Every structure is written in structure tokens, then in C-alpha cells.
XYZ file of N, CA and C in Angstrom:
717
model
N 49.503 -24.427 -39.001
C 49.785 -22.343 -39.494
C 49.799 -22.763 -40.932
N 48.653 -22.509 -41.331
C 48.137 -21.760 -42.952
C 49.716 -21.498 -43.451
N 49.958 -21.481 -45.040
C 50.678 -21.600 -45.595
C 51.080 -20.206 -46.216
N 52.692 -19.367 -45.442
C 52.389 -18.093 -46.489
C 52.555 -17.371 -47.456
N 52.498 -18.615 -47.855
C 52.620 -18.426 -49.845
C 50.752 -18.882 -49.608
N 50.763 -17.249 -51.336
C 48.913 -17.921 -51.827
C 50.021 -17.352 -52.806
N 48.286 -16.607 -53.865
C 47.475 -16.448 -54.660
C 47.244 -14.749 -53.894
N 47.151 -13.671 -53.536
C 46.986 -12.533 -53.109
C 45.681 -12.526 -54.117
N 44.203 -12.078 -53.222
C 43.233 -12.602 -53.447
C 42.888 -11.495 -54.101
N 41.905 -11.794 -55.382
C 41.746 -10.413 -55.798
C 42.636 -9.575 -56.945
N 43.565 -10.459 -57.011
C 44.976 -9.420 -57.833
C 45.004 -10.778 -58.924
N 46.016 -10.603 -59.774
C 45.608 -11.449 -60.636
C 47.737 -12.354 -60.442
N 47.183 -13.380 -60.772
C 49.398 -13.788 -61.627
C 49.717 -12.488 -61.354
N 51.213 -12.510 -61.671
C 52.095 -11.609 -61.868
C 52.262 -12.124 -63.434
N 52.353 -12.769 -63.875
C 52.804 -13.088 -64.768
C 51.864 -14.416 -65.134
N 50.392 -14.731 -65.135
C 49.989 -15.417 -65.624
C 48.581 -14.365 -66.838
N 48.194 -14.811 -67.886
C 47.614 -14.687 -69.192
C 45.964 -14.234 -69.132
N 45.700 -12.597 -68.779
C 44.719 -12.316 -68.304
C 43.668 -11.648 -69.596
N 43.131 -11.669 -69.561
C 42.203 -11.163 -70.575
C 41.086 -11.126 -70.826
N 40.856 -9.645 -69.933
C 38.904 -9.261 -69.773
C 38.496 -9.278 -71.398
N 36.938 -9.915 -71.703
C 36.706 -9.425 -72.302
C 36.731 -8.481 -73.053
N 36.835 -7.709 -74.372
C 36.828 -6.700 -74.675
C 37.389 -5.027 -74.137
N 39.031 -5.459 -72.800
C 38.999 -4.682 -72.197
C 40.265 -4.467 -73.193
N 40.365 -3.381 -73.466
C 42.239 -2.450 -74.148
C 42.749 -2.136 -74.011
N 43.140 -2.205 -72.174
C 43.564 -2.551 -71.412
C 44.571 -2.868 -71.129
N 44.051 -4.531 -71.428
C 45.282 -5.368 -71.154
C 45.890 -6.195 -72.158
N 47.067 -6.023 -71.590
C 47.581 -6.865 -73.415
C 48.968 -7.781 -72.566
N 48.662 -8.593 -73.235
C 49.425 -10.102 -72.626
C 50.289 -10.997 -73.022
N 51.581 -11.129 -72.334
C 52.657 -11.954 -72.881
C 52.387 -12.857 -71.914
N 52.423 -13.794 -71.079
C 51.981 -14.952 -70.389
C 53.754 -15.648 -70.510
N 54.632 -15.534 -70.819
C 55.760 -15.929 -71.305
C 56.324 -15.947 -70.537
N 56.953 -17.351 -69.548
C 58.451 -17.469 -68.538
C 59.384 -16.680 -69.007
N 60.465 -16.696 -67.756
C 61.822 -15.866 -68.758
C 62.585 -16.939 -69.947
N 63.308 -17.109 -69.681
C 64.037 -17.975 -71.133
C 65.036 -19.176 -70.041
N 64.735 -20.253 -70.074
C 64.729 -21.764 -69.794
C 66.211 -21.357 -69.848
N 66.785 -22.431 -68.670
C 67.884 -22.541 -68.856
C 68.421 -23.792 -67.653
N 69.475 -24.519 -68.025
C 69.537 -25.909 -67.685
C 69.130 -25.203 -65.561
N 69.069 -23.883 -65.086
C 68.471 -24.785 -63.118
C 67.315 -23.619 -63.541
N 66.304 -24.160 -64.494
C 64.913 -23.480 -64.771
C 63.613 -24.402 -63.885
N 63.376 -24.199 -63.321
C 62.649 -25.683 -62.847
C 61.686 -26.389 -63.908
N 61.121 -27.479 -64.046
C 60.074 -27.766 -65.544
C 59.147 -27.018 -64.811
N 58.567 -27.018 -62.921
C 57.740 -26.184 -63.379
C 56.996 -25.433 -63.144
N 57.713 -24.133 -63.230
C 57.395 -23.329 -63.720
C 57.625 -22.567 -64.621
N 58.386 -23.757 -65.920
C 58.162 -23.550 -67.438
C 57.462 -23.053 -68.011
N 55.893 -22.855 -68.254
C 54.855 -22.397 -68.669
C 53.957 -22.256 -67.981
N 53.133 -20.602 -68.574
C 52.388 -20.955 -67.956
C 51.326 -21.550 -67.140
N 50.616 -22.646 -68.033
C 49.808 -23.550 -67.508
C 50.488 -24.523 -66.776
N 51.514 -24.785 -66.523
C 51.886 -25.483 -65.840
C 52.536 -24.626 -64.563
N 52.535 -23.993 -63.678
C 53.866 -23.220 -62.810
C 52.497 -23.016 -61.856
N 51.210 -23.584 -61.686
C 50.713 -23.537 -60.252
C 51.414 -24.281 -59.652
N 52.241 -25.589 -60.042
C 52.704 -26.015 -58.521
C 53.248 -25.792 -58.232
N 54.089 -24.464 -59.110
C 55.598 -24.665 -58.746
C 56.064 -23.666 -58.144
N 55.715 -22.628 -59.223
C 55.685 -21.388 -58.243
C 54.724 -20.388 -57.445
N 55.454 -20.323 -56.601
C 54.001 -19.460 -55.246
C 54.180 -18.395 -55.779
N 53.453 -17.423 -55.194
C 53.446 -15.552 -54.641
C 52.582 -15.838 -53.796
N 53.627 -14.840 -53.089
C 53.781 -14.282 -51.745
C 53.402 -13.150 -51.850
N 52.420 -12.992 -51.219
C 50.908 -11.383 -50.543
C 52.221 -10.578 -49.822
N 51.725 -8.223 -50.084
C 53.175 -8.266 -49.378
C 52.367 -6.797 -49.999
N 53.108 -6.118 -49.539
C 52.894 -4.534 -49.774
C 54.131 -3.896 -49.310
N 54.597 -3.810 -50.518
C 56.173 -3.175 -49.882
C 56.153 -2.323 -50.814
N 57.019 -0.969 -50.321
C 56.883 0.495 -51.229
C 58.820 0.327 -52.292
N 58.864 0.653 -53.340
C 60.027 0.310 -54.102
C 60.405 1.362 -55.677
N 60.829 1.635 -55.896
C 62.113 2.368 -56.959
C 61.237 1.814 -58.349
N 60.558 1.849 -59.079
C 60.964 2.441 -60.588
C 61.597 3.069 -61.571
N 61.954 2.151 -61.991
C 62.261 3.360 -63.221
C 62.328 2.148 -64.977
N 62.499 3.480 -65.874
C 62.083 2.532 -67.086
C 63.658 2.226 -68.382
N 63.774 1.976 -67.985
C 64.487 1.900 -69.019
C 64.718 2.195 -70.310
N 63.990 3.065 -70.788
C 63.602 3.153 -72.537
C 63.261 4.810 -72.150
N 61.936 4.894 -71.011
C 62.107 7.139 -71.376
C 63.009 7.725 -70.193
N 64.612 6.232 -69.476
C 64.748 7.209 -68.228
C 64.193 8.858 -67.257
N 63.254 7.095 -66.917
C 62.604 8.333 -65.706
C 62.195 7.634 -64.606
N 62.287 8.107 -63.450
C 61.703 7.494 -61.659
C 60.604 7.574 -61.234
N 59.689 6.219 -60.613
C 58.587 7.020 -59.874
C 58.730 4.982 -58.479
N 57.001 6.233 -57.698
C 56.694 5.170 -57.449
C 55.714 4.088 -57.824
N 56.144 3.077 -56.998
C 55.352 1.997 -57.068
C 54.673 1.498 -56.178
N 54.112 -0.088 -55.380
C 53.928 -0.637 -54.319
C 53.850 -2.400 -54.774
N 54.590 -3.058 -54.464
C 54.575 -4.363 -54.800
C 54.060 -5.389 -54.166
N 53.093 -5.246 -54.354
C 51.260 -6.336 -54.171
C 51.720 -8.448 -53.687
N 52.677 -8.749 -54.672
C 52.541 -10.217 -54.923
C 53.911 -9.783 -55.610
N 55.053 -11.842 -55.219
C 55.976 -11.374 -55.822
C 56.054 -13.475 -55.725
N 56.588 -13.366 -56.853
C 57.524 -14.599 -56.848
C 59.061 -14.854 -57.151
N 59.166 -15.515 -58.304
C 60.814 -16.298 -58.500
C 60.240 -15.730 -59.622
N 59.251 -15.771 -60.453
C 59.835 -15.031 -61.527
C 58.994 -13.779 -62.141
N 58.442 -13.044 -61.008
C 57.644 -11.739 -60.964
C 57.166 -11.618 -60.255
N 56.450 -9.627 -60.149
C 55.519 -9.731 -59.299
C 55.222 -8.822 -60.147
N 53.568 -8.369 -59.323
C 51.863 -7.416 -59.622
C 52.869 -6.295 -58.649
N 52.933 -5.201 -59.866
C 53.181 -4.288 -59.145
C 51.938 -3.110 -58.724
N 51.528 -1.531 -58.420
C 50.261 -0.266 -58.281
C 51.735 0.377 -58.637
N 52.015 1.178 -59.877
C 52.005 2.739 -60.215
C 51.524 3.216 -60.583
N 51.581 5.113 -60.769
C 50.763 5.377 -61.247
C 51.232 6.244 -62.612
N 52.785 5.107 -63.055
C 53.502 5.830 -63.774
C 52.893 4.742 -65.287
N 53.174 5.925 -66.892
C 52.451 5.083 -68.108
C 52.779 3.866 -68.309
N 53.920 2.990 -67.357
C 54.224 1.333 -68.572
C 53.562 0.861 -69.401
N 54.734 0.820 -70.791
C 53.842 -0.150 -71.802
C 54.004 -1.473 -71.492
N 53.143 -2.094 -72.106
C 53.652 -4.068 -73.143
C 55.015 -3.910 -73.230
N 55.133 -4.318 -72.289
C 56.675 -5.010 -73.226
C 58.285 -4.030 -73.310
N 57.677 -2.735 -72.437
C 58.885 -1.515 -71.907
C 59.034 -3.392 -70.847
N 60.556 -2.557 -70.525
C 62.012 -3.153 -69.894
C 61.651 -2.378 -68.737
N 61.752 -2.368 -67.017
C 62.127 -2.038 -66.566
C 63.205 -2.509 -64.748
N 63.050 -1.483 -64.240
C 63.936 -2.252 -62.593
C 63.233 -0.881 -61.381
N 63.066 -2.820 -60.777
C 63.128 -2.310 -59.456
C 63.721 -2.709 -58.174
N 63.492 -1.241 -57.896
C 64.313 -1.621 -56.541
C 63.570 -1.598 -55.039
N 63.810 -2.486 -54.901
C 62.792 -2.562 -52.806
C 64.478 -1.248 -52.217
N 63.545 -0.476 -50.611
C 64.031 0.400 -50.730
C 64.632 -0.158 -49.732
N 65.541 -0.895 -50.018
C 67.145 -1.978 -49.816
C 68.033 -1.801 -50.820
N 67.517 -0.853 -51.074
C 68.886 -0.982 -52.296
C 68.191 -2.041 -54.087
N 68.734 -3.064 -53.642
C 68.205 -3.652 -54.512
C 67.708 -3.525 -55.922
N 67.970 -4.174 -56.974
C 67.640 -3.277 -57.815
C 67.358 -5.112 -58.890
N 65.572 -5.295 -59.281
C 65.754 -6.103 -60.830
C 65.184 -5.816 -61.672
N 65.957 -6.652 -62.598
C 65.432 -6.095 -63.955
C 64.212 -6.851 -64.415
N 63.369 -6.284 -65.639
C 62.608 -6.906 -65.654
C 61.599 -6.633 -66.393
N 60.009 -6.957 -67.409
C 59.816 -5.699 -68.813
C 58.085 -6.234 -68.464
N 56.930 -5.172 -69.297
C 55.589 -5.843 -68.420
C 54.745 -6.212 -68.889
N 54.380 -8.032 -68.370
C 53.346 -8.714 -69.402
C 52.313 -7.726 -69.995
N 51.997 -7.584 -68.992
C 50.550 -7.130 -68.979
C 50.078 -5.852 -68.440
N 48.725 -4.909 -68.043
C 49.057 -4.007 -67.202
C 47.280 -3.386 -67.494
N 47.121 -3.101 -66.731
C 45.698 -2.938 -66.675
C 45.428 -1.801 -65.661
N 45.209 -0.591 -65.788
C 44.507 0.566 -65.247
C 46.161 0.820 -64.462
N 46.538 0.773 -63.435
C 47.280 1.112 -62.624
C 48.132 0.107 -61.390
N 47.434 -1.192 -62.126
C 48.056 -2.762 -62.170
C 49.132 -3.262 -62.674
N 50.604 -3.082 -63.181
C 50.959 -3.412 -63.947
C 51.967 -5.858 -63.731
N 51.514 -6.697 -64.440
C 52.854 -7.976 -64.254
C 53.852 -7.580 -64.517
N 54.795 -8.102 -64.030
C 56.102 -7.901 -64.497
C 57.274 -9.314 -64.516
N 57.361 -9.860 -65.290
C 58.135 -11.024 -65.120
C 60.071 -10.092 -64.888
N 60.689 -11.124 -64.776
C 61.756 -10.683 -64.483
C 62.675 -11.512 -65.344
N 63.658 -10.600 -65.308
C 65.128 -11.276 -66.375
C 65.255 -12.501 -66.422
N 65.756 -12.886 -65.043
C 65.883 -13.609 -64.051
C 65.662 -13.557 -62.808
N 65.478 -15.039 -62.818
C 65.104 -15.894 -61.166
C 65.488 -15.460 -60.436
N 64.755 -14.575 -58.813
C 65.149 -14.408 -58.168
C 64.282 -15.299 -56.084
N 65.011 -15.222 -55.235
C 65.289 -16.100 -54.339
C 64.336 -14.963 -53.706
N 62.840 -14.738 -53.404
C 61.604 -14.294 -52.491
C 62.239 -14.150 -51.204
N 62.492 -15.473 -51.244
C 62.594 -14.768 -48.563
C 64.079 -14.365 -48.795
N 65.413 -14.557 -49.954
C 66.194 -12.682 -50.169
C 65.477 -12.211 -50.137
N 65.106 -11.155 -51.149
C 64.475 -10.516 -51.577
C 64.411 -9.811 -49.921
N 63.400 -10.240 -49.840
C 62.302 -9.675 -48.930
C 62.829 -9.306 -47.873
N 63.768 -10.737 -47.231
C 64.482 -10.138 -46.244
C 65.456 -9.496 -45.345
N 66.275 -8.935 -47.070
C 66.913 -7.824 -47.337
C 66.056 -6.525 -46.694
N 65.013 -6.551 -47.420
C 63.834 -4.781 -47.332
C 64.358 -4.851 -45.656
N 63.823 -6.480 -45.246
C 63.820 -5.909 -43.590
C 64.242 -5.143 -43.184
N 64.903 -4.280 -42.685
C 65.230 -3.503 -42.054
C 64.934 -2.985 -40.915
N 65.581 -3.805 -39.221
C 65.443 -3.188 -38.343
C 65.855 -2.329 -37.173
N 66.985 -2.141 -37.001
C 68.166 -1.806 -36.760
C 67.262 -0.192 -37.330
N 66.667 0.734 -37.574
C 66.719 1.911 -37.197
C 68.130 2.877 -37.577
N 69.046 3.440 -37.391
C 70.104 3.594 -37.905
C 70.812 3.016 -39.686
N 70.058 1.650 -39.358
C 71.167 1.172 -40.659
C 69.519 1.550 -41.773
N 67.824 2.126 -41.150
C 66.901 2.314 -42.671
C 67.814 3.059 -43.763
N 67.198 3.046 -44.818
C 67.824 3.668 -45.233
C 67.533 4.546 -45.975
N 67.694 5.858 -46.699
C 67.459 6.849 -46.569
C 65.293 7.315 -47.325
N 64.276 8.002 -47.494
C 63.995 8.049 -47.831
C 63.852 8.383 -49.578
N 63.426 8.212 -50.411
C 63.787 7.348 -52.185
C 64.177 9.064 -53.127
N 65.022 9.868 -52.838
C 64.742 11.084 -54.252
C 64.522 10.091 -55.529
N 63.570 11.108 -55.781
C 63.699 10.910 -57.234
C 64.112 12.330 -58.147
N 64.169 11.822 -59.190
C 64.649 13.105 -60.200
C 63.689 13.035 -61.471
N 63.313 14.330 -61.634
C 62.363 14.197 -62.342
C 62.417 16.167 -63.090
N 62.037 16.042 -63.627
C 62.145 17.353 -64.294
C 61.559 17.986 -65.724
N 60.533 19.152 -64.597
C 58.661 19.294 -65.309
C 59.108 21.000 -64.476
N 58.348 21.962 -66.127
C 57.910 22.978 -65.317
C 56.418 22.765 -63.532
N 56.313 24.059 -62.407
C 55.420 23.675 -60.977
C 55.489 25.116 -61.614
N 54.242 25.185 -60.698
C 54.171 26.658 -59.476
C 54.646 27.210 -58.616
N 55.569 28.283 -57.760
C 55.648 28.172 -56.842
C 54.687 29.207 -56.385
N 54.542 29.465 -55.175
C 53.919 30.503 -54.584
C 54.938 30.548 -52.814
N 54.442 32.389 -53.021
C 55.350 32.356 -51.098
C 54.206 33.871 -51.383
N 53.225 33.950 -50.129
C 52.751 34.979 -50.422
C 51.922 35.038 -50.746
N 51.781 35.964 -51.490
C 51.493 36.760 -52.873
C 51.948 36.071 -53.536
N 53.175 35.467 -53.808
C 54.141 36.023 -55.247
C 54.180 34.568 -55.528
N 53.743 34.537 -57.538
C 52.848 33.008 -57.735
C 54.327 33.310 -59.230
N 54.900 32.455 -59.450
C 56.485 32.173 -60.303
C 56.079 30.696 -60.533
N 57.102 31.354 -62.287
C 57.793 29.590 -62.985
C 58.171 29.495 -62.078
N 58.810 28.329 -61.995
C 59.832 27.260 -62.068
C 59.638 25.666 -62.343
N 60.938 24.814 -62.243
C 61.024 23.808 -61.951
C 61.115 22.414 -61.493
N 60.611 21.924 -61.268
C 60.567 20.763 -59.947
C 62.254 20.017 -60.234
N 63.102 19.469 -60.085
C 64.372 18.594 -60.288
C 64.548 17.175 -59.235
N 64.284 17.147 -58.294
C 63.838 16.065 -57.557
C 63.079 15.756 -56.552
N 62.305 14.905 -55.966
C 61.267 14.751 -55.068
C 61.801 13.695 -54.341
N 61.483 14.003 -52.531
C 61.228 12.940 -52.210
C 59.254 12.273 -51.063
N 59.302 12.160 -50.316
C 58.148 11.751 -49.475
C 58.974 13.468 -48.191
N 59.889 13.587 -48.152
C 60.077 14.487 -46.922
C 60.336 15.888 -48.269
N 60.385 16.421 -49.003
C 60.685 16.946 -50.184
C 60.809 16.935 -50.841
N 61.908 18.284 -51.934
C 61.638 18.723 -53.162
C 63.292 19.226 -53.530
N 63.779 19.762 -54.541
C 64.043 20.546 -55.411
C 64.399 20.985 -56.019
N 64.102 21.780 -55.972
C 63.633 23.436 -57.131
C 64.327 24.765 -57.804
N 64.701 24.868 -58.648
C 65.565 25.602 -59.972
C 64.426 26.613 -59.847
N 64.776 27.844 -59.222
C 63.462 28.974 -59.325
C 65.352 30.526 -59.122
N 64.674 30.735 -60.278
C 65.296 32.174 -60.265
C 65.604 33.246 -59.584
N 64.672 33.310 -58.187
C 64.290 34.377 -57.563
C 65.613 33.646 -56.052
N 66.463 34.791 -54.387
C 66.047 34.431 -52.827
C 65.250 34.138 -53.100
N 65.426 33.554 -51.691
C 63.561 33.378 -51.565
C 64.702 32.859 -50.268
N 63.985 33.373 -49.013
C 64.241 33.834 -47.038
C 64.744 32.157 -47.018
N 65.817 31.512 -45.794
C 65.969 30.865 -45.722
C 64.727 30.082 -43.954
N 64.579 29.978 -44.559
C 62.261 28.895 -44.051
C 60.986 30.140 -44.028
N 61.590 29.941 -44.994
C 59.908 30.653 -45.945
C 59.170 29.604 -46.270
N 57.985 30.079 -46.062
C 56.715 29.097 -46.164
C 56.750 29.140 -47.987
N 56.730 27.959 -48.651
C 57.250 27.761 -50.135
C 55.856 26.888 -50.267
N 54.731 26.724 -51.011
C 54.128 26.550 -51.895
C 54.387 26.054 -53.231
N 54.975 24.704 -53.960
C 54.215 24.028 -55.015
C 53.938 23.264 -55.363
N 53.356 23.524 -56.660
C 51.669 22.766 -57.013
C 51.919 22.723 -58.388
N 51.418 21.261 -59.392
C 51.669 21.132 -60.810
C 50.068 20.632 -61.328
N 49.072 21.798 -62.002
C 47.420 20.830 -62.424
C 47.109 20.537 -61.381
N 46.809 19.203 -61.421
C 45.553 18.514 -60.176
C 45.924 17.974 -59.019
N 47.469 17.835 -59.161
C 47.388 18.065 -57.942
C 47.505 18.042 -56.552
N 47.934 17.593 -55.487
C 47.454 18.275 -55.010
C 48.469 18.746 -54.209
N 48.440 20.418 -53.592
C 50.990 21.302 -54.418
C 50.649 20.667 -52.463
N 52.062 21.157 -53.001
C 52.668 20.334 -51.613
C 53.082 21.436 -50.782
N 53.801 22.291 -49.789
C 53.763 23.446 -48.827
C 54.408 22.776 -48.031
N 56.159 22.834 -48.085
C 57.557 23.271 -47.549
C 58.149 24.545 -46.787
N 59.694 24.242 -46.278
C 60.383 25.084 -45.931
C 60.779 25.271 -46.784
N 61.818 26.371 -46.972
C 63.019 26.609 -48.189
C 63.891 26.305 -46.515
N 65.364 25.361 -47.394
C 66.364 24.775 -45.714
C 66.749 25.480 -46.700
N 67.729 25.515 -47.885
C 68.698 25.675 -48.578
C 68.645 26.243 -49.959
N 70.405 27.279 -49.663
C 69.087 27.879 -51.950
C 71.522 27.851 -51.885
N 71.608 27.103 -53.133
C 72.497 27.853 -53.305
C 72.451 27.483 -55.180
N 72.632 29.217 -55.697
C 72.577 29.823 -57.190
C 70.547 29.225 -57.517
N 70.464 29.936 -58.335
C 69.321 28.984 -58.181
C 68.032 27.650 -57.805
N 69.077 27.335 -57.211
C 68.717 25.693 -56.698
C 68.092 25.735 -55.238
N 67.286 25.168 -54.948
C 66.364 25.542 -53.759
C 65.427 23.614 -53.074
N 66.878 23.613 -51.453
C 65.576 22.075 -50.723
C 64.491 22.607 -50.703
N 63.938 22.184 -50.476
C 62.257 22.371 -49.381
C 62.129 20.506 -48.421
N 61.434 21.757 -47.702
C 61.603 20.836 -46.422
C 59.894 20.875 -46.059
N 59.273 19.517 -47.155
C 57.887 20.061 -46.498
C 57.253 18.798 -45.324
N 56.304 20.369 -45.039
C 55.416 20.508 -43.656
C 55.166 19.162 -43.411
N 54.710 18.558 -44.916
C 53.335 17.485 -43.946
C 53.935 15.855 -45.690
N 54.587 14.515 -44.700
C 55.134 13.438 -45.679
C 54.332 13.134 -46.435
N 54.534 12.829 -48.415
C 54.109 12.878 -49.109
C 54.210 11.129 -49.249
N 52.063 11.006 -49.142
C 52.299 10.158 -49.193
C 52.224 8.805 -50.733
N 53.026 7.897 -50.709
C 53.719 6.940 -51.497
C 52.667 6.984 -53.398
N 51.350 7.558 -53.082
C 50.775 7.352 -53.667
C 50.792 8.815 -54.222
N 51.314 9.394 -53.151
C 50.724 10.577 -53.974
C 52.484 11.118 -54.892
N 53.484 11.095 -54.115
C 54.638 10.617 -54.413
C 55.103 10.260 -56.237
N 54.076 8.893 -56.224
C 54.557 8.259 -57.571
C 53.504 8.929 -58.037
N 52.790 10.145 -57.887
C 52.004 10.974 -59.185
C 52.271 12.119 -59.835
N 52.986 13.129 -58.757
C 54.163 14.257 -58.242
C 55.351 12.946 -59.857
N 55.918 11.971 -58.943
C 56.406 11.558 -60.316
C 56.328 10.503 -62.213
N 55.443 10.503 -61.964
C 53.961 9.692 -63.517
C 54.745 10.900 -64.400
N 53.773 12.189 -63.687
C 54.114 13.469 -64.580
C 55.960 13.581 -65.737
N 56.362 12.837 -64.991
C 57.347 13.301 -65.374
C 57.483 11.722 -67.816
N 56.686 11.384 -67.604
C 56.689 10.504 -68.357
C 55.595 11.553 -69.999
N 54.620 12.222 -68.609
C 53.763 12.890 -69.559
C 54.626 14.346 -70.209
N 55.672 14.600 -70.078
C 56.116 15.634 -70.574
C 57.043 15.583 -71.424
N 57.142 13.921 -71.568
C 58.494 13.813 -72.499
C 57.741 13.929 -74.209
């Protein structure tokens, strides 16, 4: 049976140094987490790690948060090892930035961005993890135990359209299934509302509740993880 651990074809080692000639988007820091008595010698340095630390190709949604800007968004984990992971996200993390990654089971792993190239980020964990334990916990087969889709806190101005009425509002949080907005007009329960921001694809939904100026919307179409990531990435651009 083929080894289930592998380097993901076409994607870099999350911790490896990768410098494309003349590429201004790549910044490199290939050093592993601080060594201690329990750190395997085989993965102490990037050039020594190939035979010891193995990387598993995965496709897992994760909540990402910056410990610097206090914002969060969604990403997709594509490759994970005991010392780091490769993540794709529209969030504008910088090299050297401290981040936290939470798989949808709620496990939180802290690390540092050690390189970036477009929407791809290499993250080095602050401490070693057990890949088997982390991935096993995120595979919940019992529907009753599955976690709710993540709701991400954001705060920036948007446009709200209801029929021919168009007005300014603020979005407070968002998930793949809905959003909470701050809006100073009364909206009928179950009325159709569209929210939009810049070049993003508008999201259409129905009003499910309103308390004061806070309105809960349920989307008619579930947002993809990529769309959700793009909505949340705008938070950094408004800081």
C-alpha cells in the first residue's frame, strides 16, 4: 500500500525555503520551531528534515485569525506536518505574522507565517503537533456531533438592497449560510435582501430576525469557502 504521507505534488513544503528568482512575493524563513529535548533531531533543520518529517496532503477548511490585526477569515489547509502547514487563503497575512489556525472541530494551533506566494502561505507551528490526532478529531461522522458552520466576525460598510430600496449598512459577522448586519431601517421578516461590497459577488437572503438595528439574514445560496474567505479578507483592507 502506498504511503499515505507524501509531499503534495505541485505544492511546496510548508516549512521549506522557496525563492523564485526575482519573485517579490516570496519571503523566506525556513527555521523550525525552537528545539527542546523532545524535538526529533531529524527535523531540526530544513536540510535535515526530508527523511524525518513527512507531509500529508489534505483538503480541510479552517478558520484563520491574525494575532496582530485581530481579524479572522477562512482558508483551506492543503498540506500538514508535525511542524507546519500549507494554507490557501485570501487573507493578507505578512511574513513573520503570528496566526492561529482552527480546524472546524475547534482545535486551535498557533504558528508564524514563514513564506507567502499569492494566496498560499507556509505556516510554522509554535510547537510540534500530532498530525494523526488533529486530523482524526476533524473527521466527525456523526451528524449530530458536527460543528456549526463557522461564523466570522467582521465590521465594514456594505450596501443593502431590498426591492428598489438601496441603503448603507454595516456587516457584523458572516458564515456560509448567513450574516448579521447593522441597519437603521425596519425590514419585514422573510423579505428578500441583497448585500454587496465592491467587486464581490452579491449575497441574497431573507430576513430571519431583527432586534433594534441588528438584522439576521439567511442566504438563499450557501457561500463557497472561497467566497467566504473573500468577504472576510476585506476586513484587513479596511483597517
